[in-house]
């Protein structure tokens, strides 16, 4: 404690940086390597092995399914009335007979050339379907991710600074409830209240039903507001509660006490001495939440009939569209990986001491 | 700021601080409300457990009622007879909700327990099995964490042909990494303790070492981690069932009820969606708060904060 009076800023910074590293193990491993190029190569190698593993695991899972893709796609009645020749023909189209290994090696060979196969449900190449659906989802995902991060961080800091106050207790209670609320139910209730009863927003979809491709940006935004708000709710609680804890630690630290003794006000202390230390753990968490937000988008898009990647995942899963499922799993894994990689770059921006070690070429 | 427990002076300071925030007192324990002491925490955990047992028992008892259809009483709004209203087949929604909650809790508990066992085994292997095993486990964790939970759940459920087993296996296979990380760190820490080296030098066998000297230290973390898994497991079960991958439509489940309710949104049957959802939130919240209280109970420094 006695030393803290002199070294306080540094100690607190060190703690925050340490937390960021502890949050993701591969950052730690990356930090140990000092050369930039090997690190970049290592990163690429990691990405490649991860993608390889994800594709293999998903392929294996999808292939071992007892669900008959032919039956799942044509429906019970159509299947029952179908001629045996037609069944064989369809089974061939869905690759029913071939062993897993053969199919996987064939798929891998194509995949390395950028061909992920044909989606059975959408009758289009998987790459095309995933690309188009991702294009629809990306705005929704980005807006909700940003909103949840900004709102969560602001609430967390405000609650931590005013610790013990009514505001703090309300924020905490709200976060607990929010964390216990399933995203799809929140979406249901929001749809019911704001779309059905109040009529402020459309009943789902990304464009009006029956409208052609040229829809104004305002209409698209109007369709996106409600899903984006609901989706952002799912991420707020985590960031807010975590940031609140950190803020409490910072506000109880010796360097804050020193700043107070110099005569700075509570909010000035929080902004000038707290924020930088608080942003780092919040960033780590927020980037780790990319996966959560994507998971939430599957549910929210399903409720709002929003034609994004998440809804395609549900359609593919229910319809036995194995190639598309693998494609979506790969796309989501790449998104999560990109989130983590971006976090590493941003650590350097926020914390100058980590600049030399982490951001070179990363 | 924290550990100030000695004597009346502090208590006086505390009550003073609670009444008049303007007075700056050194070592002022924060006033946390009535439920702040260890005993109160334990009591709240006990009450939560009792409530949850009541929900499960009640749900199992009313299941016959939940299945009874009465087409004379279809789509009724909430009334004293049917507090939660009735659905399109005239089933009482209160009974259906209770039965659904019971199913969700049981499925969630089973899946979370299985998941925690996976976490414990892999954590022990990573911490005690040498660097290669450690790296392998870290890689598996990266793989599982690399795919969003819901996507992985959809895949596993699809692989197992949907249904209850698909959900349980899916949740068990996706929820262990965070707990495994905690347990691995815990085991590594315990392993580095001098008394372990001392016991080893005295010739204590490794099995006995693990059971008598390591397990008791890891157990609290494990139990809390297990309880912390429950809310996630229940929420994910409901979500995946809602999407159509989990429990079958005949089974009483919150996810099934809510996905049916989606079809009645525009028809104005708000009670179909609101009450079961609120009930689910309350149960998950209870689990979550009980887990938080338990964690505070086993980490002494947090009880004092």
XYZ file of C-alpha atoms in Angstrom:
667
model
C 0.000 0.000 0.000
C 2.786 2.407 0.934
C 4.506 2.023 -2.436
C 1.220 2.538 -4.174
C 1.255 6.159 -3.345
C 4.166 6.753 -5.707
C 3.605 4.122 -8.347
C -0.159 4.141 -8.238
C -0.941 4.982 -11.866
C 1.433 2.365 -13.118
C 0.140 -0.300 -10.800
C -3.427 0.286 -11.786
C -2.541 0.285 -15.456
C -0.660 -2.924 -14.987
C -3.674 -4.525 -13.421
C -5.907 -3.521 -16.264
C -3.437 -4.768 -18.849
C -3.022 -8.019 -16.964
C -6.741 -8.522 -17.021
C -6.907 -8.041 -20.736
C -4.265 -10.679 -21.240
C -5.867 -13.112 -18.843
C -9.123 -12.653 -20.728
C -7.849 -14.382 -23.844
C -5.117 -16.978 -23.617
C -3.801 -16.674 -27.156
C -2.983 -13.002 -26.597
C -0.639 -14.217 -23.901
C 0.990 -16.659 -26.247
C 1.230 -14.011 -28.925
C 2.859 -11.580 -26.530
C 5.675 -13.996 -25.843
C 6.826 -13.935 -29.426
C 8.793 -10.813 -30.097
C 9.110 -10.836 -33.887
C 6.268 -9.497 -35.935
C 6.375 -11.720 -38.997
C 6.370 -15.098 -37.209
C 3.503 -13.808 -35.123
C 1.460 -12.934 -38.164
C 2.239 -16.304 -39.702
C 1.320 -17.998 -36.447
C -1.952 -16.140 -36.440
C -2.727 -17.198 -39.986
C -1.803 -20.765 -39.153
C -4.096 -20.666 -36.139
C -6.887 -19.336 -38.297
C -6.317 -22.043 -40.901
C -6.262 -24.867 -38.364
C -9.323 -23.491 -36.632
C -11.249 -23.261 -39.900
C -10.107 -26.748 -40.824
C -11.211 -28.139 -37.463
C -14.537 -26.308 -37.558
C -15.277 -27.584 -41.047
C -14.336 -31.129 -40.086
C -16.353 -31.157 -36.853
C -19.422 -29.611 -38.466
C -19.170 -31.949 -41.428
C -18.948 -34.932 -39.112
C -21.880 -33.719 -37.001
C -24.053 -32.983 -39.997
C -23.208 -36.288 -41.663
C -23.947 -38.412 -38.612
C -27.463 -37.009 -38.412
C -30.247 -39.600 -38.614
C -32.435 -36.984 -40.302
C -33.016 -38.075 -43.890
C -32.448 -34.980 -46.040
C -34.771 -36.269 -48.744
C -37.696 -36.680 -46.349
C -36.956 -33.456 -44.527
C -37.033 -31.488 -47.758
C -39.907 -32.901 -49.751
C -42.239 -33.413 -46.784
C -43.995 -36.528 -45.489
C -46.898 -36.698 -47.927
C -44.837 -35.991 -51.001
C -42.356 -38.641 -49.866
C -45.066 -41.251 -49.363
C -46.601 -40.714 -52.798
C -43.261 -40.580 -54.608
C -42.113 -43.261 -57.031
C -39.070 -45.301 -55.901
C -37.073 -44.071 -58.922
C -37.666 -40.462 -57.958
C -36.549 -41.263 -54.377
C -33.316 -42.779 -55.620
C -32.794 -39.780 -57.873
C -33.287 -37.355 -54.992
C -31.119 -39.430 -52.663
C -28.357 -39.164 -55.222
C -28.787 -35.419 -55.434
C -28.514 -35.197 -51.633
C -25.495 -37.532 -51.547
C -27.115 -40.003 -49.160
C -25.132 -43.142 -49.995
C -21.526 -41.914 -50.047
C -19.356 -42.438 -46.925
C -18.443 -39.409 -44.789
C -14.706 -39.471 -45.535
C -15.172 -39.463 -49.263
C -17.641 -36.641 -49.061
C -15.411 -34.624 -46.736
C -12.286 -34.932 -48.854
C -14.311 -34.042 -51.940
C -15.823 -31.074 -50.123
C -12.431 -29.968 -48.795
C -10.925 -30.081 -52.265
C -13.681 -27.830 -53.572
C -13.620 -25.612 -50.484
C -9.928 -24.832 -50.942
C -10.836 -23.477 -54.362
C -13.564 -21.319 -52.819
C -16.501 -23.586 -53.631
C -18.469 -24.606 -50.549
C -21.042 -26.607 -52.439
C -24.670 -26.007 -53.293
C -27.316 -25.035 -50.780
C -30.161 -27.504 -51.109
C -32.832 -25.248 -49.680
C -31.943 -22.077 -51.533
C -30.850 -23.739 -54.782
C -27.774 -21.544 -54.999
C -24.056 -21.863 -54.191
C -23.409 -21.760 -50.437
C -20.871 -18.953 -50.823
C -23.507 -16.847 -52.553
C -26.228 -17.559 -49.986
C -23.918 -16.914 -47.028
C -22.612 -13.728 -48.645
C -26.058 -12.356 -49.369
C -27.455 -13.289 -45.955
C -24.394 -11.901 -44.206
C -24.855 -8.668 -46.130
C -28.349 -8.425 -44.667
C -27.159 -9.259 -41.165
C -23.998 -7.217 -40.976
C -25.678 -3.860 -40.364
C -27.937 -5.376 -37.730
C -25.015 -7.092 -36.002
C -22.750 -4.044 -36.116
C -25.352 -1.604 -34.820
C -26.436 -3.866 -31.954
C -22.870 -4.707 -31.052
C -21.877 -1.037 -30.917
C -25.025 -0.033 -29.032
C -24.626 -2.763 -26.439
C -20.975 -1.844 -25.918
C -21.531 1.903 -25.605
C -24.666 1.697 -23.450
C -23.224 -1.078 -21.305
C -19.952 0.767 -20.738
C -21.659 4.078 -19.929
C -24.076 2.419 -17.510
C -21.277 0.441 -15.899
C -19.078 3.475 -15.307
C -21.954 5.593 -14.053
C -23.134 2.842 -11.699
C -19.615 2.168 -10.435
C -18.907 5.828 -9.715
C -22.198 6.288 -7.883
C -21.785 2.968 -6.115
C -24.482 2.200 -3.566
C -26.814 4.900 -4.832
C -30.338 4.331 -6.076
C -29.103 4.669 -9.662
C -26.495 1.988 -9.072
C -29.052 -0.361 -7.596
C -31.510 0.196 -10.440
C -28.812 -0.434 -13.058
C -27.671 -3.564 -11.278
C -31.184 -4.915 -10.880
C -31.959 -4.157 -14.497
C -28.804 -5.931 -15.638
C -29.607 -9.015 -13.572
C -33.066 -9.195 -15.104
C -31.674 -8.550 -18.577
C -29.121 -11.328 -18.176
C -31.898 -13.727 -17.239
C -34.110 -12.756 -20.171
C -33.982 -14.917 -23.282
C -33.410 -12.839 -26.427
C -36.236 -14.463 -28.340
C -38.785 -13.655 -25.652
C -37.651 -10.045 -25.525
C -38.053 -9.954 -29.295
C -41.550 -11.451 -28.999
C -42.652 -8.919 -26.417
C -41.098 -6.018 -28.340
C -42.839 -7.158 -31.496
C -46.127 -7.411 -29.650
C -45.898 -4.044 -27.927
C -44.267 -1.852 -30.560
C -45.409 -3.478 -33.781
C -48.813 -4.984 -33.017
C -50.252 -2.679 -30.349
C -48.516 0.626 -30.946
C -47.884 0.074 -34.637
C -44.667 2.097 -34.565
C -42.604 -0.493 -36.417
C -43.324 -3.042 -39.142
C -44.076 -6.665 -38.258
C -40.657 -8.022 -39.086
C -38.823 -8.619 -42.385
C -36.085 -6.325 -43.681
C -38.268 -4.762 -46.394
C -42.044 -4.508 -46.850
C -43.617 -7.777 -48.045
C -43.908 -7.920 -51.803
C -41.625 -4.933 -52.304
C -38.993 -5.210 -55.008
C -35.276 -4.746 -54.478
C -35.252 -0.951 -54.706
C -36.425 0.020 -51.238
C -35.374 3.317 -49.744
C -32.749 3.368 -47.033
C -35.235 4.909 -44.612
C -37.581 1.945 -45.005
C -34.736 -0.483 -44.446
C -33.667 1.397 -41.330
C -37.235 1.475 -40.094
C -37.337 -2.312 -40.395
C -34.019 -2.638 -38.590
C -34.642 -0.454 -35.533
C -36.596 -2.916 -33.417
C -34.448 -6.025 -34.080
C -31.274 -3.992 -33.502
C -32.517 -2.580 -30.198
C -33.620 -5.997 -28.944
C -30.357 -7.577 -30.011
C -28.292 -4.879 -28.315
C -30.141 -5.556 -25.047
C -28.653 -9.045 -24.900
C -25.116 -7.729 -24.627
C -25.612 -4.792 -22.273
C -25.862 -6.638 -18.961
C -22.532 -8.390 -19.251
C -20.482 -5.318 -20.139
C -22.284 -3.069 -17.679
C -21.834 -5.383 -14.686
C -18.210 -6.110 -15.512
C -17.374 -2.439 -16.051
C -19.138 -1.571 -12.811
C -16.912 -3.987 -10.870
C -13.812 -2.520 -12.484
C -14.994 1.014 -11.815
C -15.509 0.180 -8.146
C -11.929 -1.143 -8.009
C -10.561 1.941 -9.739
C -12.511 4.351 -7.546
C -11.176 2.601 -4.436
C -7.571 2.699 -5.675
C -4.848 4.822 -4.111
C -4.312 6.923 -7.232
C -7.920 7.983 -7.217
C -7.565 8.902 -3.571
C -4.542 10.985 -4.481
C -6.435 12.694 -7.275
C -9.266 13.465 -4.893
C -6.776 14.835 -2.379
C -5.508 17.164 -5.105
C -9.041 18.456 -5.272
C -10.462 16.845 -8.389
C -14.174 16.125 -8.400
C -15.615 12.624 -8.612
C -16.527 12.780 -12.298
C -13.282 14.473 -13.270
C -11.406 11.649 -11.540
C -13.539 9.046 -13.268
C -13.022 10.574 -16.709
C -9.354 11.559 -16.453
C -7.976 8.649 -14.443
C -10.576 5.925 -14.731
C -11.696 5.699 -18.355
C -8.506 4.431 -19.973
C -8.134 1.708 -17.389
C -11.768 0.766 -17.747
C -11.914 0.734 -21.525
C -9.421 -2.105 -21.854
C -11.305 -4.825 -19.954
C -14.562 -3.613 -21.485
C -13.068 -3.913 -24.967
C -11.875 -7.446 -24.267
C -15.300 -8.418 -23.110
C -17.072 -6.658 -25.943
C -14.993 -8.435 -28.564
C -15.535 -11.735 -26.815
C -19.235 -10.961 -27.114
C -19.194 -11.078 -30.906
C -20.120 -14.721 -30.550
C -22.985 -13.902 -28.154
C -24.368 -11.214 -30.431
C -24.267 -13.595 -33.366
C -26.056 -16.246 -31.305
C -28.665 -13.677 -30.308
C -29.109 -12.668 -33.927
C -30.135 -16.239 -34.797
C -33.023 -15.960 -32.333
C -33.953 -12.358 -33.020
C -33.886 -12.796 -36.799
C -36.100 -15.851 -36.463
C -38.706 -13.901 -34.468
C -38.599 -10.877 -36.774
C -38.414 -13.021 -39.951
C -35.349 -10.955 -40.792
C -33.652 -12.604 -43.799
C -30.159 -12.680 -42.311
C -27.512 -15.309 -41.697
C -29.080 -16.341 -38.386
C -32.405 -17.128 -39.959
C -30.628 -19.047 -42.713
C -28.944 -21.153 -40.007
C -32.336 -22.123 -38.586
C -33.743 -22.843 -42.050
C -30.716 -24.950 -42.911
C -30.869 -26.860 -39.627
C -34.580 -27.585 -39.843
C -34.464 -28.380 -43.548
C -31.467 -30.698 -43.494
C -29.350 -28.405 -45.671
C -25.958 -29.799 -44.671
C -23.683 -27.782 -47.017
C -25.275 -24.508 -45.926
C -24.968 -25.456 -42.230
C -21.247 -26.072 -42.684
C -20.915 -22.795 -44.573
C -22.681 -20.825 -41.851
C -20.648 -22.481 -39.095
C -17.468 -21.487 -40.942
C -18.694 -17.934 -41.481
C -19.649 -17.488 -37.820
C -16.338 -18.957 -36.642
C -14.469 -16.570 -38.942
C -16.477 -13.671 -37.515
C -15.617 -14.646 -33.940
C -11.958 -15.050 -34.853
C -11.939 -11.653 -36.542
C -13.436 -10.136 -33.405
C -10.645 -11.538 -31.239
C -7.951 -10.481 -33.711
C -9.351 -6.948 -33.845
C -9.349 -6.815 -30.053
C -5.604 -7.507 -30.074
C -4.999 -4.571 -32.403
C -7.122 -2.256 -30.295
C -5.292 -3.120 -27.062
C -2.285 -1.394 -28.550
C -4.283 1.698 -29.419
C -5.669 2.013 -25.906
C -2.623 0.913 -23.936
C 0.657 2.331 -25.303
C 2.761 -0.149 -23.343
C 1.332 -3.059 -25.296
C 1.892 -1.390 -28.643
C 5.335 -2.775 -29.371
C 4.387 -6.255 -28.373
C 1.074 -6.833 -29.932
C 0.184 -4.699 -32.882
C 3.134 -5.130 -35.210
C 1.631 -6.728 -38.225
C -1.164 -8.199 -36.173
C -12.272 0.289 3.027
C -13.351 -3.303 3.338
C -12.576 -5.612 6.219
C -13.734 -3.566 9.146
C -15.404 -5.875 11.558
C -13.926 -5.076 14.922
C -16.375 -3.987 17.472
C -19.009 -1.469 18.221
C -17.104 1.567 17.003
C -17.356 0.363 13.457
C -20.983 -0.534 13.746
C -21.667 2.899 15.073
C -19.707 4.341 12.183
C -21.695 2.202 9.791
C -25.066 3.323 11.045
C -23.767 6.873 11.082
C -22.580 6.507 7.508
C -25.873 5.056 6.442
C -27.778 7.945 7.900
C -25.532 10.752 6.873
C -23.468 10.222 3.775
C -21.790 13.606 4.149
C -19.699 12.420 7.082
C -16.434 10.884 5.816
C -15.477 7.943 8.001
C -12.408 5.853 7.457
C -13.065 2.098 7.400
C -16.736 2.528 6.910
C -18.374 -0.810 6.066
C -20.872 -0.319 3.316
C -24.493 -0.788 4.225
C -25.746 -3.516 1.925
C -29.260 -4.032 3.175
C -30.773 -6.710 5.347
C -29.581 -9.647 3.243
C -25.888 -8.944 3.433
C -24.407 -11.188 6.092
C -23.181 -14.736 5.547
C -26.165 -16.189 7.330
C -28.591 -14.144 5.288
C -26.826 -15.232 2.111
C -27.110 -18.863 3.128
C -30.785 -18.335 3.936
C -31.450 -16.784 0.541
C -29.744 -19.701 -1.173
C -31.879 -22.122 0.820
C -35.091 -20.261 -0.016
C -34.180 -20.230 -3.712
C -33.540 -23.946 -3.687
C -36.885 -24.557 -1.969
C -38.743 -22.406 -4.487
C -37.127 -24.254 -7.364
C -37.949 -27.641 -5.849
C -41.538 -26.443 -5.451
C -41.637 -25.381 -9.109
C -40.335 -28.735 -10.305
C -42.596 -30.767 -8.015
C -45.589 -28.593 -8.888
C -44.829 -28.867 -12.565
C -44.676 -32.657 -12.419
C -47.901 -32.800 -10.387
C -49.916 -30.566 -12.722
C -48.696 -32.224 -15.902
C -51.957 -34.180 -16.401
C -53.859 -30.888 -16.061
C -51.529 -29.260 -18.552
C -52.352 -31.922 -21.120
C -56.135 -31.749 -20.672
C -57.801 -30.005 -23.567
C -61.149 -28.258 -23.241
C -62.361 -26.874 -26.529
C -65.201 -25.072 -24.784
C -62.623 -22.826 -23.126
C -60.362 -21.861 -26.006
C -58.223 -18.726 -26.125
C -59.588 -17.311 -22.887
C -57.995 -14.185 -21.485
C -56.660 -14.394 -17.922
C -59.423 -14.752 -15.342
C -59.654 -16.008 -11.743
C -60.345 -19.536 -13.067
C -57.448 -19.513 -15.534
C -54.974 -17.057 -14.071
C -52.656 -17.307 -17.087
C -55.508 -17.763 -19.572
C -55.954 -20.698 -21.949
C -54.482 -21.577 -25.338
C -56.010 -22.586 -28.680
C -56.783 -26.080 -27.369
C -58.299 -24.829 -24.139
C -55.348 -25.939 -22.030
C -54.763 -24.024 -18.819
C -51.684 -21.881 -19.350
C -50.701 -21.789 -15.673
C -50.469 -25.574 -15.598
C -48.671 -25.621 -18.951
C -46.209 -22.983 -17.777
C -45.468 -24.849 -14.555
C -45.034 -28.153 -16.375
C -42.841 -26.425 -18.950
C -40.687 -24.818 -16.274
C -40.234 -28.184 -14.576
C -39.086 -29.734 -17.853
C -36.745 -26.845 -18.572
C -35.234 -26.942 -15.073
C -34.715 -30.709 -15.154
C -33.202 -30.669 -18.651
C -31.056 -27.689 -17.714
C -29.841 -29.300 -14.491
C -28.965 -32.552 -16.210
C -27.129 -30.850 -19.038
C -25.285 -28.445 -16.732
C -24.207 -31.304 -14.452
C -22.872 -33.293 -17.419
C -21.132 -30.190 -18.725
C -19.463 -29.518 -15.375
C -18.130 -33.091 -15.289
C -16.579 -32.548 -18.729
C -15.070 -29.322 -17.416
C -13.635 -31.017 -14.325
C -12.117 -33.920 -16.256
C -10.557 -31.727 -18.936
C -9.319 -29.180 -16.384
C -7.668 -31.903 -14.322
C -6.134 -33.409 -17.453
C -4.846 -29.999 -18.580
C -3.414 -29.084 -15.195
C -1.900 -32.441 -14.305
C -1.283 -34.126 -17.652
C 1.741 -32.203 -18.883
C 2.242 -29.515 -21.504
C 0.975 -31.497 -24.482
C -2.339 -32.369 -22.882
C -2.575 -28.776 -21.698
C -2.100 -27.473 -25.231
C -4.600 -29.980 -26.587
C -7.251 -28.943 -24.078
C -6.582 -25.258 -24.800
C -7.061 -25.998 -28.486
C -10.366 -27.794 -27.868
C -11.521 -24.826 -25.786
C -10.600 -22.451 -28.622
C -12.524 -24.624 -31.049
C -15.672 -24.788 -28.929
C -15.521 -21.075 -28.083
C -14.816 -20.270 -31.731
C -18.301 -21.196 -32.887
C -21.260 -19.292 -31.429
C -23.150 -21.417 -28.886
C -26.434 -21.354 -30.729
C -24.840 -22.478 -34.009
C -23.053 -25.324 -32.240
C -26.273 -26.262 -30.457
C -28.106 -26.356 -33.781
C -25.374 -28.570 -35.231
C -25.315 -31.014 -32.310
C -29.092 -31.145 -32.131
C -29.212 -31.787 -35.879
C -26.586 -34.509 -35.579
C -28.624 -36.313 -32.928
C -31.901 -36.018 -34.787
C -33.280 -33.239 -32.543
C -35.304 -34.103 -29.429
C -34.473 -33.999 -25.723
C -31.220 -35.936 -26.057
C -29.989 -33.542 -28.740
C -30.535 -30.525 -26.478
C -28.934 -32.112 -23.442
C -25.863 -33.337 -25.293
C -25.614 -30.013 -27.098
C -25.682 -27.986 -23.893
C -23.312 -30.379 -22.149
C -20.835 -30.106 -25.014
C -20.928 -26.308 -25.324
C -21.022 -24.915 -21.794
C -17.917 -26.336 -20.136
C -15.029 -24.130 -21.409
C -15.391 -21.214 -18.978
C -15.623 -23.521 -15.972
C -12.736 -25.633 -17.267
C -10.527 -22.521 -17.394
C -11.377 -21.589 -13.821
C -10.817 -25.121 -12.544
C -7.537 -25.518 -14.408
C -6.176 -22.350 -12.830
C -7.420 -23.514 -9.448
C -5.796 -26.943 -9.735
C -2.513 -25.424 -10.912
C -2.538 -23.110 -7.926
C -3.227 -25.898 -5.456
C -0.589 -28.102 -7.076
C 2.077 -25.454 -6.494
C 1.364 -25.308 -2.759
C 4.216 -26.417 -0.483
C 2.034 -28.871 1.406
C 1.485 -30.853 -1.787
C 5.245 -31.187 -2.290
C 5.522 -32.019 1.381
C 2.897 -34.767 1.165
C 4.542 -36.123 -1.932
C 7.905 -36.236 -0.168
C 6.244 -38.083 2.680
C 5.180 -40.743 0.203
C 1.467 -40.011 -0.082
C 0.104 -41.715 -3.183
C -1.131 -39.534 -6.015
C -4.726 -40.768 -5.861
C -4.943 -40.043 -2.158
C -3.201 -36.748 -2.761
C -5.799 -35.782 -5.332
C -8.766 -36.913 -3.240
C -7.789 -35.623 0.193
C -5.612 -32.615 -0.595
C -6.748 -31.268 -3.931
C -10.431 -32.100 -4.280
C -11.568 -30.190 -1.169
C -9.905 -27.047 -2.526
C -11.376 -27.325 -5.990
C -14.829 -28.472 -4.870
C -16.245 -25.056 -3.876
C -15.211 -23.513 -7.196
C -16.649 -26.503 -8.985
C -19.994 -26.315 -7.199
C -20.353 -22.592 -7.759
C -19.362 -23.014 -11.387
C -21.986 -25.738 -11.694
C -24.707 -23.511 -10.278
C -23.547 -20.660 -12.520
C -24.042 -22.960 -15.509
C -27.716 -23.587 -14.681
C -29.151 -20.267 -15.856
C -27.260 -20.479 -19.151
C -28.294 -24.083 -19.663
C -31.969 -23.316 -19.022
C -31.945 -20.264 -21.298
C -30.242 -22.146 -24.096
C -32.625 -25.082 -23.743
C -35.596 -22.732 -24.077
C -33.974 -20.912 -27.012
C -33.103 -24.009 -28.989
C -36.529 -25.522 -28.329
C -38.106 -22.261 -29.469
C -36.231 -22.519 -32.758
C -37.622 -26.021 -33.269
C -34.483 -28.056 -32.592
C -35.108 -29.090 -29.019
C -37.963 -30.773 -27.226
C -40.796 -31.998 -29.422
C -44.035 -29.968 -29.632
C -45.923 -32.567 -27.561
C -43.677 -32.083 -24.559
C -44.461 -29.351 -22.063
C -41.643 -26.824 -22.498
C -41.401 -23.062 -22.285
C -39.759 -22.935 -25.703
C -42.663 -24.838 -27.258
C -45.247 -22.631 -25.545
C -43.532 -19.462 -26.728
C -43.069 -20.635 -30.286
C -46.803 -21.454 -30.382
C -47.516 -18.027 -28.923
C -45.741 -16.462 -31.911
C -48.635 -17.504 -34.114
C -51.099 -15.612 -31.922
C -49.275 -12.313 -31.631
C -51.420 -10.462 -34.132
C -54.559 -12.174 -32.813
C -54.126 -10.275 -29.559
C -53.518 -13.280 -27.288
C -50.792 -11.500 -25.337
C -51.088 -13.740 -22.292
C -49.742 -16.717 -24.254
C -46.371 -14.998 -24.617
C -46.124 -12.750 -21.566
C -46.795 -15.035 -18.577
C -44.693 -18.074 -19.565
C -41.843 -15.724 -20.506
C -41.998 -13.852 -17.213
C -42.078 -17.158 -15.320
C -38.967 -18.298 -17.190
C -37.171 -15.029 -16.436
C -38.035 -15.339 -12.730
C -36.726 -18.911 -12.491
C -33.509 -18.070 -14.343
C -33.071 -14.972 -12.185
C -33.481 -17.070 -9.023
C -30.785 -19.470 -10.213
C -28.520 -16.618 -11.161
C -28.875 -14.809 -7.829
C -28.473 -18.045 -5.867
C -25.261 -18.727 -7.761
C -23.980 -15.224 -7.057
C -24.817 -15.600 -3.345
C -23.048 -18.967 -3.247
C -19.974 -17.481 -4.864
C -19.901 -14.763 -2.277
C -20.267 -17.368 0.451
C -17.170 -19.274 -0.628
C -14.994 -16.214 -1.264
C -14.673 -14.579 2.155
C -13.264 -11.287 0.902
C -16.390 -10.681 -1.152
C -18.726 -11.206 1.780
C -17.090 -8.255 3.514
C -17.086 -5.932 0.536
